[in-house]
Structure formats: C-alpha cells, structure tokens
Coordinates of C-alpha atoms in Angstrom, one line a residue:
E1 CA 15.4 -38.3 10.7
T2 CA 14.1 -39.3 14.1
P3 CA 11.2 -41.4 15.3
W4 CA 9.6 -38.2 16.5
T5 CA 9.0 -37.0 13.0
E6 CA 5.6 -38.6 12.9
H7 CA 4.4 -36.5 15.9
A8 CA 4.3 -33.3 13.8
F9 CA 1.6 -34.9 11.6
L10 CA -1.0 -35.1 14.3
E11 CA -2.7 -31.7 14.3
P12 CA -2.9 -28.8 11.9
E13 CA -1.7 -26.1 14.4
C14 CA 1.1 -28.1 16.0
A15 CA 4.8 -27.8 16.3
V16 CA 7.3 -30.3 17.7
A17 CA 10.7 -29.1 18.9
M18 CA 13.7 -30.9 20.4
P19 CA 17.1 -29.8 21.8
F20 CA 19.7 -30.2 19.1
D21 CA 23.5 -29.3 19.2
E22 CA 23.0 -26.4 21.7
G23 CA 20.1 -25.2 19.6
V24 CA 16.7 -26.5 18.6
F25 CA 15.2 -28.6 15.8
I26 CA 11.6 -27.7 15.0
Y27 CA 9.1 -29.7 13.0
S28 CA 6.6 -27.1 11.8
T29 CA 3.6 -26.6 9.6
D30 CA 4.2 -23.1 8.2
Q31 CA 4.3 -21.1 5.0
G32 CA 8.0 -20.2 5.4
T33 CA 10.6 -22.4 7.0
Y34 CA 13.2 -19.6 7.0
D35 CA 10.6 -17.1 8.4
I36 CA 10.1 -19.4 11.4
Q37 CA 13.8 -19.9 11.7
H38 CA 14.4 -16.1 11.7
E39 CA 11.7 -15.4 14.4
C40 CA 12.7 -18.3 16.7
S41 CA 16.5 -17.5 16.5
L42 CA 15.8 -13.9 17.4
M43 CA 13.6 -14.9 20.3
L44 CA 16.2 -17.4 21.7
G45 CA 19.2 -15.2 20.9
L46 CA 20.8 -17.9 18.8
P47 CA 22.5 -17.7 15.5
P48 CA 20.2 -19.0 12.7
E49 CA 22.2 -22.1 12.1
K50 CA 21.3 -23.3 15.6
V51 CA 17.6 -23.2 14.8
I52 CA 16.7 -25.9 12.2
V53 CA 13.2 -25.8 10.9
E54 CA 11.7 -28.6 8.8
N55 CA 8.3 -28.2 7.2
K56 CA 5.8 -31.0 7.6
L57 CA 2.9 -31.6 5.2
V58 CA -0.3 -30.8 7.1
G59 CA -3.1 -29.4 5.1
G60 CA -3.3 -25.9 3.6
G61 CA -2.2 -22.5 5.0
F62 CA -4.4 -20.1 3.1
G63 CA -2.4 -17.2 4.6
G64 CA -3.0 -18.3 8.2
K65 CA 0.4 -20.0 8.5
E66 CA 2.4 -16.9 7.6
D67 CA 2.2 -15.9 11.3
A68 CA 4.1 -18.0 13.8
S69 CA 1.6 -19.5 16.1
V70 CA 3.0 -22.4 18.2
Q71 CA 6.5 -22.8 16.8
H72 CA 8.2 -20.3 19.0
L73 CA 6.6 -21.7 22.1
A74 CA 7.7 -25.2 21.4
A75 CA 11.2 -23.9 20.6
L76 CA 11.5 -22.0 23.8
V77 CA 10.3 -24.8 26.1
A78 CA 12.6 -27.4 24.3
Y79 CA 15.6 -25.1 24.5
L80 CA 15.1 -24.4 28.2
T81 CA 14.1 -27.9 29.4
K82 CA 16.3 -29.9 26.9
R83 CA 13.4 -32.2 26.3
I84 CA 11.2 -33.0 23.2
V85 CA 8.2 -30.7 23.3
K86 CA 4.9 -30.6 21.4
V87 CA 2.7 -27.5 21.5
K88 CA -0.7 -27.4 19.8
F89 CA -3.7 -25.1 19.7
S90 CA -7.1 -26.4 20.6
R91 CA -9.8 -25.5 18.0
Q92 CA -11.2 -22.8 20.2
E93 CA -7.7 -21.3 20.9
S94 CA -7.2 -21.2 17.1
I95 CA -10.5 -19.4 16.6
T96 CA -9.6 -16.9 19.2
V97 CA -6.0 -15.9 18.5
H98 CA -5.1 -17.0 14.9
P99 CA -5.4 -14.3 12.3
K100 CA -8.6 -14.1 10.2
R101 CA -9.7 -12.4 7.0
H102 CA -9.9 -8.6 7.4
P103 CA -13.4 -7.1 7.7
M104 CA -13.4 -4.1 5.3
W105 CA -15.8 -1.2 4.9
M106 CA -15.6 0.2 1.3
D107 CA -17.1 3.2 -0.4
I108 CA -16.5 2.7 -4.1
T109 CA -17.5 5.0 -7.0
T110 CA -17.0 3.7 -10.5
A111 CA -17.7 5.7 -13.7
C112 CA -18.2 4.8 -17.4
D113 CA -19.3 6.5 -20.5
E114 CA -22.6 6.0 -22.4
N115 CA -21.2 2.9 -24.1
G116 CA -20.1 1.2 -20.9
Y117 CA -16.4 1.9 -21.2
L118 CA -14.9 2.6 -17.8
T119 CA -13.4 6.0 -17.2
A120 CA -12.6 6.3 -13.5
M121 CA -12.8 4.9 -10.0
K122 CA -12.6 6.4 -6.5
A123 CA -12.5 4.2 -3.5
V124 CA -12.1 4.5 0.3
V125 CA -11.2 1.3 2.1
V126 CA -11.0 0.8 5.9
S127 CA -9.9 -2.5 7.3
D128 CA -10.1 -3.8 10.9
T129 CA -6.7 -5.3 11.5
G130 CA -7.4 -6.2 15.1
A131 CA -5.1 -5.8 18.1
Y132 CA -1.9 -6.6 16.2
A133 CA -0.6 -5.5 12.8
S134 CA 0.2 -9.0 11.5
L135 CA 0.1 -8.5 7.7
G136 CA -2.5 -5.8 7.9
G137 CA -0.3 -3.3 5.9
P138 CA 0.6 -5.6 3.0
V139 CA -3.0 -7.0 2.8
L140 CA -4.4 -3.4 2.6
Q141 CA -1.8 -2.6 -0.1
R142 CA -2.8 -5.5 -2.2
A143 CA -6.5 -4.8 -1.6
C144 CA -6.1 -1.3 -2.9
T145 CA -3.7 -2.0 -5.8
H146 CA -6.1 -4.7 -7.2
A147 CA -9.4 -2.8 -6.4
A148 CA -9.8 -1.6 -10.0
G149 CA -9.7 -5.1 -11.3
P150 CA -8.4 -6.4 -14.6
Y151 CA -9.8 -3.6 -16.7
N152 CA -8.3 -1.1 -19.2
F153 CA -8.6 2.2 -17.5
Q154 CA -6.1 4.2 -15.5
I155 CA -7.8 7.0 -13.7
I156 CA -8.1 5.8 -10.1
D157 CA -8.0 7.3 -6.6
I158 CA -7.9 4.7 -3.9
D159 CA -7.3 5.5 -0.2
G160 CA -6.9 2.7 2.3
K161 CA -6.5 2.6 6.1
A162 CA -5.9 -0.4 8.4
V163 CA -7.2 0.4 11.9
Y164 CA -6.1 -1.2 15.2
T165 CA -9.0 -2.4 17.3
N166 CA -9.6 -4.6 20.3
N167 CA -10.7 -7.4 18.1
P168 CA -8.8 -10.6 17.4
P169 CA -6.0 -10.1 14.9
A170 CA -6.7 -10.2 11.1
G171 CA -3.9 -11.2 8.7
A172 CA -3.2 -13.0 5.5
Y173 CA -6.2 -14.9 4.1
R174 CA -6.6 -16.5 0.7
G175 CA -7.0 -13.6 -1.7
F176 CA -5.0 -11.3 0.5
G177 CA -7.5 -8.4 0.7
V178 CA -8.5 -8.6 -3.0
T179 CA -11.4 -10.9 -2.2
Q180 CA -13.0 -8.0 -0.3
T181 CA -12.4 -5.1 -2.7
C182 CA -13.2 -7.2 -5.7
F183 CA -16.7 -7.8 -4.3
G184 CA -17.3 -4.1 -4.1
S185 CA -15.9 -3.1 -7.5
E186 CA -17.5 -6.0 -9.3
R187 CA -20.9 -5.2 -7.9
N188 CA -20.4 -1.6 -9.2
L189 CA -19.9 -3.1 -12.7
D190 CA -23.3 -4.9 -12.4
M191 CA -25.0 -1.5 -11.6
L192 CA -23.2 0.3 -14.5
A193 CA -24.2 -2.4 -17.0
Q194 CA -27.8 -2.0 -15.9
M195 CA -27.6 1.8 -16.3
V196 CA -26.0 1.5 -19.8
G197 CA -28.4 -1.2 -20.9
I198 CA -25.9 -4.0 -21.6
S199 CA -25.3 -7.3 -19.8
P200 CA -22.9 -7.7 -16.9
W201 CA -20.9 -10.0 -19.2
E202 CA -20.7 -7.4 -22.0
I203 CA -19.5 -4.6 -19.8
R204 CA -16.6 -6.8 -18.6
H205 CA -15.8 -7.9 -22.1
R206 CA -15.7 -4.4 -23.4
N207 CA -13.3 -3.3 -20.7
A208 CA -11.2 -6.4 -20.3
V209 CA -7.5 -5.7 -20.5
R210 CA -5.8 -7.3 -23.5
P211 CA -2.1 -8.0 -24.1
G212 CA -0.3 -4.8 -24.7
Q213 CA -2.8 -2.6 -22.9
V214 CA -2.2 -0.9 -19.6
L215 CA -3.6 -2.1 -16.3
P216 CA -5.0 0.4 -13.7
N217 CA -1.6 0.1 -11.8
G218 CA 0.3 1.3 -14.9
Q219 CA 1.8 -2.1 -15.8
I220 CA 1.6 -3.3 -19.4
A221 CA -0.3 -6.5 -19.8
D222 CA 2.0 -9.2 -21.2
A223 CA 1.4 -11.8 -23.9
S224 CA 0.1 -14.3 -21.4
T225 CA -2.9 -12.1 -20.4
G226 CA -5.9 -14.4 -21.0
F227 CA -8.7 -12.4 -19.3
V228 CA -10.8 -12.2 -22.5
E229 CA -10.4 -16.0 -23.0
T230 CA -11.9 -16.6 -19.6
L231 CA -14.9 -14.5 -20.4
E232 CA -15.4 -16.1 -23.7
A233 CA -15.1 -19.6 -22.2
V234 CA -18.3 -19.0 -20.1
K235 CA -20.3 -16.9 -22.6
D236 CA -22.6 -19.6 -24.0
I237 CA -23.7 -20.9 -20.6
Y238 CA -24.0 -17.4 -19.2
D239 CA -26.4 -16.4 -22.1
S240 CA -28.5 -19.6 -21.7
E241 CA -29.4 -19.2 -18.0
P242 CA -32.0 -16.7 -16.6
Y243 CA -30.6 -16.5 -13.0
V244 CA -26.8 -16.1 -13.5
G245 CA -24.2 -13.8 -11.9
I246 CA -20.7 -13.1 -13.0
G247 CA -17.5 -12.1 -11.2
C248 CA -14.0 -11.5 -12.6
A249 CA -10.6 -11.0 -11.0
M250 CA -6.9 -10.6 -11.5
K251 CA -4.3 -11.7 -8.9
N252 CA -0.5 -11.5 -8.9
A253 CA 2.0 -14.3 -9.0
G254 CA 4.9 -13.4 -6.8
V255 CA 5.3 -11.0 -3.9
G256 CA 6.2 -8.2 -6.3
V257 CA 6.3 -4.4 -5.7
G258 CA 10.1 -4.3 -5.5
I259 CA 10.5 -6.8 -2.7
P260 CA 13.4 -9.3 -3.3
D261 CA 11.5 -12.3 -4.5
W262 CA 14.0 -15.2 -4.8
G263 CA 13.4 -18.8 -5.7
R264 CA 16.2 -21.2 -4.9
C265 CA 16.7 -24.9 -5.4
R266 CA 19.4 -27.4 -4.8
L267 CA 19.6 -30.8 -6.5
L268 CA 21.8 -33.4 -4.6
I269 CA 22.8 -36.7 -6.2
H270 CA 22.5 -39.3 -3.5
D271 CA 22.3 -43.2 -3.9
G272 CA 21.6 -42.9 -7.6
Q273 CA 18.7 -40.5 -7.1
I274 CA 18.2 -36.8 -7.6
E275 CA 17.1 -35.2 -4.3
I276 CA 15.2 -31.9 -4.5
H277 CA 16.0 -29.5 -1.7
A278 CA 14.1 -26.2 -1.8
G279 CA 13.2 -24.1 1.3
A280 CA 9.7 -23.4 -0.1
S281 CA 7.0 -24.8 2.2
C282 CA 4.7 -27.4 0.6
I283 CA 1.3 -27.0 2.4
G284 CA -1.0 -29.0 0.2
Q285 CA -0.8 -26.9 -2.9
G286 CA 1.2 -29.6 -4.7
L287 CA 4.6 -27.9 -4.9
G288 CA 6.5 -31.1 -4.3
T289 CA 4.8 -32.7 -7.2
V290 CA 5.3 -29.7 -9.4
L291 CA 9.1 -29.5 -8.6
T292 CA 9.4 -33.2 -9.3
Q293 CA 7.7 -32.7 -12.7
V294 CA 10.0 -29.7 -13.5
V295 CA 13.1 -31.7 -12.7
S296 CA 11.9 -34.8 -14.6
E297 CA 10.9 -32.7 -17.7
T298 CA 14.1 -30.6 -17.7
V299 CA 16.6 -33.4 -17.0
D300 CA 14.6 -35.9 -19.1
I301 CA 14.7 -38.5 -16.5
S302 CA 11.9 -40.7 -15.0
I303 CA 10.4 -39.7 -11.7
D304 CA 11.5 -42.9 -10.0
K305 CA 15.0 -41.4 -10.1
I306 CA 13.8 -38.3 -8.2
R307 CA 13.1 -37.8 -4.5
Y308 CA 11.4 -34.7 -3.2
C309 CA 12.7 -33.9 0.3
R310 CA 10.8 -31.9 2.9
P311 CA 12.0 -28.3 3.2
N312 CA 14.7 -28.1 5.8
T313 CA 16.7 -25.0 6.6
A314 CA 19.9 -27.1 7.2
K315 CA 19.7 -28.7 3.8
A316 CA 17.6 -26.5 1.5
P317 CA 18.3 -22.9 0.3
D318 CA 15.8 -20.2 1.2
A319 CA 13.1 -20.0 -1.4
G320 CA 10.9 -17.5 0.3
T321 CA 7.4 -17.7 1.7
T322 CA 4.7 -19.8 0.2
S323 CA 2.5 -16.8 -0.4
G324 CA 1.3 -14.7 -3.3
S325 CA 0.8 -17.7 -5.5
R326 CA 4.5 -17.6 -6.2
Q327 CA 6.2 -21.0 -5.7
T328 CA 5.2 -22.8 -8.9
L329 CA 6.5 -19.9 -11.0
I330 CA 9.5 -18.7 -9.0
T331 CA 10.9 -21.8 -7.3
G332 CA 9.8 -23.8 -10.3
E333 CA 12.2 -21.6 -12.4
A334 CA 15.0 -22.1 -9.9
A335 CA 14.5 -25.9 -10.1
K336 CA 14.5 -25.6 -13.9
R337 CA 17.8 -23.8 -13.8
A338 CA 19.4 -26.3 -11.5
S339 CA 18.1 -29.1 -13.7
E340 CA 19.6 -27.6 -16.8
L341 CA 23.1 -27.7 -15.1
L342 CA 22.5 -31.4 -14.2
R343 CA 21.3 -32.2 -17.7
A344 CA 24.5 -30.8 -19.1
E345 CA 26.6 -33.0 -16.8
L346 CA 24.6 -36.1 -17.7
K347 CA 25.6 -35.8 -21.3
S348 CA 29.0 -37.2 -20.3
H349 CA 28.3 -38.8 -16.9
T350 CA 25.8 -41.1 -15.2
L351 CA 24.0 -40.3 -11.9
E352 CA 26.3 -42.8 -10.2
D353 CA 29.3 -40.8 -11.5
L354 CA 27.9 -37.7 -9.9
E355 CA 27.3 -39.1 -6.4
G356 CA 27.5 -36.4 -3.8
K357 CA 27.5 -33.5 -6.2
D358 CA 25.2 -30.5 -5.9
F359 CA 23.5 -28.5 -8.7
Y360 CA 22.1 -25.1 -7.6
G361 CA 19.6 -22.8 -9.3
E362 CA 18.1 -19.5 -8.3
Y363 CA 15.8 -17.0 -9.9
L364 CA 15.0 -13.4 -8.9
A365 CA 11.5 -12.2 -9.9
K366 CA 12.5 -8.6 -10.3
T367 CA 9.9 -5.9 -10.0
D368 CA 9.6 -2.2 -9.3
K369 CA 8.8 -0.6 -6.0
M370 CA 5.5 1.0 -5.3
G371 CA 5.6 4.6 -6.6
A372 CA 8.7 3.9 -8.8
D373 CA 9.3 6.9 -11.1
V374 CA 9.5 4.8 -14.2
P375 CA 7.1 4.5 -17.1
N376 CA 4.8 1.5 -16.8
P377 CA 6.4 0.0 -13.7
V378 CA 6.4 -3.8 -13.3
S379 CA 4.4 -4.4 -10.1
H380 CA 4.4 -8.2 -10.5
V381 CA 6.2 -10.6 -12.8
A382 CA 2.9 -12.3 -13.8
Y383 CA -0.9 -12.1 -13.3
G384 CA -3.6 -14.7 -13.4
Y385 CA -7.1 -13.8 -14.6
A386 CA -10.4 -15.5 -13.9
T387 CA -14.1 -15.4 -14.7
Q388 CA -16.6 -17.2 -12.5
I389 CA -20.4 -17.5 -13.0
C390 CA -23.0 -18.7 -10.5
I391 CA -26.2 -20.3 -11.9
L392 CA -29.3 -20.6 -9.6
N393 CA -32.3 -22.8 -9.7
E394 CA -35.7 -21.2 -9.4
D395 CA -35.9 -22.1 -5.8
G396 CA -32.7 -20.1 -5.1
T397 CA -30.3 -23.0 -4.6
I398 CA -27.1 -23.0 -6.6
K399 CA -27.4 -25.1 -9.7
K400 CA -23.8 -24.8 -10.9
M401 CA -20.6 -22.8 -10.5
V402 CA -18.4 -22.4 -13.6
A403 CA -14.9 -21.1 -13.0
A404 CA -12.6 -20.3 -16.0
H405 CA -9.0 -19.5 -15.0
D406 CA -6.1 -18.3 -17.0
V407 CA -3.0 -20.1 -15.6
G408 CA -0.4 -19.7 -18.3
K409 CA 0.8 -23.3 -18.3
A410 CA -1.0 -25.9 -16.2
V411 CA 2.0 -28.0 -15.0
N412 CA -0.4 -30.4 -13.2
P413 CA -3.9 -30.0 -14.5
I414 CA -5.5 -32.2 -11.9
S415 CA -3.9 -30.1 -9.2
V416 CA -5.1 -26.9 -10.9
E417 CA -8.7 -28.2 -11.0
G418 CA -8.4 -29.1 -7.3
Q419 CA -7.3 -25.6 -6.5
I420 CA -10.2 -24.1 -8.5
E421 CA -12.8 -26.3 -6.9
G422 CA -11.4 -25.7 -3.4
G423 CA -11.3 -21.9 -3.8
V424 CA -14.8 -21.8 -5.1
V425 CA -16.2 -23.8 -2.2
M426 CA -14.3 -21.7 0.3
S427 CA -15.8 -18.5 -1.0
L428 CA -19.3 -20.0 -1.3
G429 CA -19.0 -20.0 2.5
Y430 CA -17.7 -16.4 2.5
A431 CA -20.6 -15.3 0.3
L432 CA -23.5 -17.2 1.9
T433 CA -22.9 -18.7 5.3
E434 CA -19.9 -17.7 7.3
K435 CA -20.0 -15.3 10.1
Y436 CA -17.2 -14.8 12.7
E437 CA -19.2 -13.2 15.6
I438 CA -17.4 -11.0 18.1
K439 CA -18.7 -9.5 21.4
D440 CA -16.6 -7.0 23.3
G441 CA -13.5 -7.9 21.3
Y442 CA -13.8 -11.7 21.9
P443 CA -15.1 -14.3 19.5
V444 CA -18.3 -16.0 20.5
S445 CA -18.3 -18.3 17.5
R446 CA -17.3 -21.9 17.9
F447 CA -16.2 -24.3 15.1
G448 CA -19.7 -25.6 14.7
T449 CA -21.3 -22.1 14.5
L450 CA -18.9 -20.4 12.1
G451 CA -21.1 -21.4 9.2
L452 CA -18.5 -23.2 7.1
F453 CA -20.0 -24.3 3.8
R454 CA -21.1 -27.9 4.2
A455 CA -20.2 -30.7 1.8
D456 CA -23.8 -31.7 1.2
K457 CA -24.5 -28.1 -0.1
V458 CA -21.7 -28.0 -2.6
P459 CA -23.2 -27.6 -6.1
E460 CA -21.9 -28.9 -9.4
L461 CA -18.5 -27.3 -10.1
D462 CA -17.1 -26.9 -13.6
P463 CA -13.4 -25.8 -13.6
I464 CA -12.2 -24.5 -17.0
I465 CA -8.4 -24.2 -17.5
I466 CA -7.2 -21.6 -19.9
E467 CA -3.6 -22.0 -21.0
K468 CA -1.8 -19.2 -22.8
P469 CA 1.9 -18.7 -23.3
G470 CA 3.7 -15.5 -22.6
V471 CA 5.5 -15.9 -19.3
E472 CA 9.1 -16.7 -20.2
V473 CA 10.2 -18.5 -16.9
G474 CA 9.0 -21.5 -15.0
Y475 CA 7.6 -23.1 -18.1
G476 CA 5.1 -20.3 -18.3
A477 CA 3.2 -21.4 -15.2
I478 CA 1.2 -18.7 -13.3
G479 CA 0.1 -19.3 -9.7
I480 CA -3.5 -20.4 -9.1
G481 CA -3.9 -20.7 -5.3
E482 CA -5.3 -17.3 -4.4
I483 CA -7.3 -16.1 -7.3
T484 CA -9.7 -19.1 -7.2
S485 CA -11.5 -17.6 -4.2
I486 CA -11.7 -14.0 -5.3
P487 CA -14.5 -13.6 -7.9
T488 CA -16.9 -16.2 -6.4
A489 CA -18.8 -13.8 -4.0
P490 CA -19.7 -11.2 -6.6
A491 CA -20.8 -13.9 -9.0
V492 CA -23.1 -15.3 -6.3
A493 CA -24.5 -11.9 -5.4
G494 CA -25.1 -11.1 -9.0
A495 CA -27.1 -14.3 -9.5
Y496 CA -29.4 -13.5 -6.5
Y497 CA -29.9 -10.0 -7.8
K498 CA -31.2 -11.5 -11.0
L499 CA -33.5 -13.8 -9.1
N500 CA -35.0 -11.5 -6.5
G501 CA -34.0 -7.9 -7.5
E502 CA -32.3 -7.2 -4.1
F503 CA -28.9 -5.5 -4.6
Q504 CA -26.9 -6.6 -1.5
T505 CA -23.6 -5.1 -0.5
I506 CA -22.9 -7.0 2.8
L507 CA -21.6 -10.5 3.2
P508 CA -22.8 -13.1 3.9
L509 CA -25.9 -12.5 1.8
T510 CA -29.3 -12.7 3.4
G511 CA -32.5 -14.2 2.3
T512 CA -31.1 -17.2 0.5
P513 CA -31.8 -20.9 1.1
Y514 CA -28.4 -21.0 2.7
S515 CA -29.0 -18.2 5.2
R516 CA -29.1 -19.2 8.9
K517 CA -32.5 -19.8 10.4
K518 CA -33.1 -17.4 13.3

C-alpha cells in the first residue's frame, strides 16, 4: 500500500506504474490481472514475479479491458526512468484506438415446418475485425456457435470469417458477437411466425429447449435450463399489448470449448479477519460482494469478519479473466471450496488461533474442445437464458422494457437487477441511436456524436429474475453480465415492425422517434 494508490482511481483508461524491486508495480483497470502481468513481463523481458499488477475498481469493462491499452506503456516508462508514471487515454484517443463491437454482415436462412417447429438453419457471417486481430477469432467463434439460439433443433450450417481491414480494431464487447447474430436469427423467427400464422411468442415457446433436450451445438440442456420459464414470465403482458416485440437469447457462463477455465481463491487469516484473495478482476459487476457473500454463507460467519482485497498478482492466485460471465460461478466455487476447509478448522479453533494460516480452493470448469469426437460434447458448464419484450406507445416511443432472465441462483438479487437494467439500456443505444462513423479508416465520431442512449430517454424497466436449480457448483449461480444486452435489439425491432410494418435488418433502426435528425 502506498499513497499513490489513489491515483489509479482518476480515469477509466489509466494505469499507474512505479519501479519496484528491479521490476515494476502496476495499478491497473483491466479484466485480467495475470493477463496484464504476462504481457508486460514479456515486453520488459522480466520474470513474471518482477511485474506485480493490482486491479483497481474503475467502472465496467464490457470486454474492452481484455486488451492492454495503457498498462504496458506505463510499465515501460516506469521501468526505464525509475519514476512513478501515470499514462491515460484522452476520450478521443480511446474512441480511436480502443477495440469496439465487430460490425457483422449476415446472411441467415431459417426453416420450419407447417406447425412452426424449426428444422434447419444456414448462415454466413462476415465480421470486420479492423487492423488488428484482438479477440476477433474468439468473438466470431462465439457468434457462430450461438447463432442458432436456445432452440431444440440440430441441423445447422454456419460459416464465419473475420476480415482484416484498415478500420480501428474491433474486439470483445458485451455479448461477444452473439449480440449481432442473435439479432439476425431472432428476426428470422418473427418472419417464420408470420408465415405459419402464429405469434412470435408462440414460435419461440414451441421450439424452446427444455431440460434433457439437445441444443444446436449438441450439448444436452441441464436441469437448470429455464428458457421456458422466461417466456412464460412475460406472456401475459406480451398478449395484452398491441405494439410489442420479443427477443430471446442464450449465453454461456465460462470460457468453455476445452480451454482451461480455472477459478482460484486464497483465504488468509489476518488480524482476526478472513482476507479474500482472488486474482479475478472486479470491474463493477459486484464480484467482491459475491465472494464476500459466498465466504460468509459457507463459513457461517458475519461479514464484519471478512475483508475483500483488491486482486494482486503477488498475493492472489490466478483466477482467469473476467470475461464470459464466468467469475460468479467459477471463482465463486473456488471461494466456496476454500471456505469449506476453513469451516472445518473453525470447529476446533478460533480465527485468532488460525492467525497467518492460508486456505486455498480451486475449481476447473471442464469442457470439451470444439469438434470433440464425443457424443453430446459439453461446450460450456452452464448457460443462462433470457426473454425480453419491448412495448411501444402509439407515438413510437418506448413505453416499457420487460426482461426475464434465468440466472440459476441469484446470489445478490439487487446486483442482478442492476446488471439486467444496465444491459438493456446499453442495447437500446445499439438498437436505436449509436453509430460509430468511420471515414478512410479513421473514426470521425466524437463522444458527443456517438449517439449513446441518454438517461432522459430511458423507459420503464421491469427486470424479472428466474431462479432454477440444476448447476451443482457455485451455489448454482449462472453469470448474468453478458446476456442482458443480447436480446434487446430484436425485441425493439419486432415492436416497431408491429407498429409500422417496416421489417428492418440494419442497426440502428431508422424512422423512430429516437433516430437522429438530419
């Protein structure tokens, strides 16, 4: 701890570095402390233990903080000059060089029988990944593997390509590619429903995957699958409104697809308190609160005896990247396992007796690789499901957004509601107002002209939490961070189609009260 700690709180894209024991100490706002340590130690030619990274709580990441932005620059200057250094982006620098959501062009064909039961899908997806790869490959993979949605049919043919261009880089962004493909596939369902003569809600309910059925990727839906429950939670209000659109989605919890997906947690007894040390970056999603709750519940001890410590590579074990809605489930389970060891010791000892002792827990979310030659491969350890509806007034303004989300176990319901509300508002901008304008490979948009959805335009939001047991680890909690932004745009587009009969396939939508005046 140094008096310079506070300086890392000043700006969202900012890093502070200082010389430290022939290496560097970095205060960073990132989605992976160990990722930043790895990249900076490679750049400096230092062993990892000579590069200490501590995560500071500054707002959300939404995928953008998976890429190193300023951390390596601060580390290099501090290492060479032996002085404390702060590097930050101006807002325009951030708009220019920081990765954005991938633009995607999609050609999607979806088929059903005369009763509206889905039979097949074919899709071609092309994404503009900009001048650098960033996470263009994994984003495209997730966009394609989730393109068929949470429905019970398996005949799919999806081809995806990420293309290098002279545009600014595109990378991870909340929803990780699924936001784009979900918009296309969900719009197709609206068209099929109309052709069959049933409602958009009904075609989704008929095809919704149930526990024990097989997802389009071949994985068997587990007992926690609550997609039908999300649909049924919104049915009454959907049926009662004339101008209403619907969108549904599934999203993984955990990195999955055979990638080692570890959660790790260390509990240290210090000064009569339980210190929580986990290398998982807390970036506003409430992970510190969740881990505190897990330890309190498992150890059966009051929270005033627990202290959550900022992730620090010198003190906390590597718990992977804060990405893929994974930390509540995976590092939560690791914290639970460490807590169970501590609870056993407390049967015969006090916290004071255990001063200085460590209790360590880890959990591997084991999955199968893409293309694994096994029946019903496990692509991800858990999935969340969602149904959102958009209700319009007669003048075309949004009257209400209703968002029902299956989360397994809501460890912190207030935090879950906050995630749902934030994700919906973020994608209202995606659907209606945002446009990142580029000319000759360079952004001409400024912060004030990006079209971010304004607070005074936010409609009434009704988050509905669906809890359903079935995930055996992490108290049954399924991540919520990414899926909240995925089904919003098709729900909004469907509502405007009901209002004006215009079937739009490009975002942002045009001809709405929220469209920019030319």
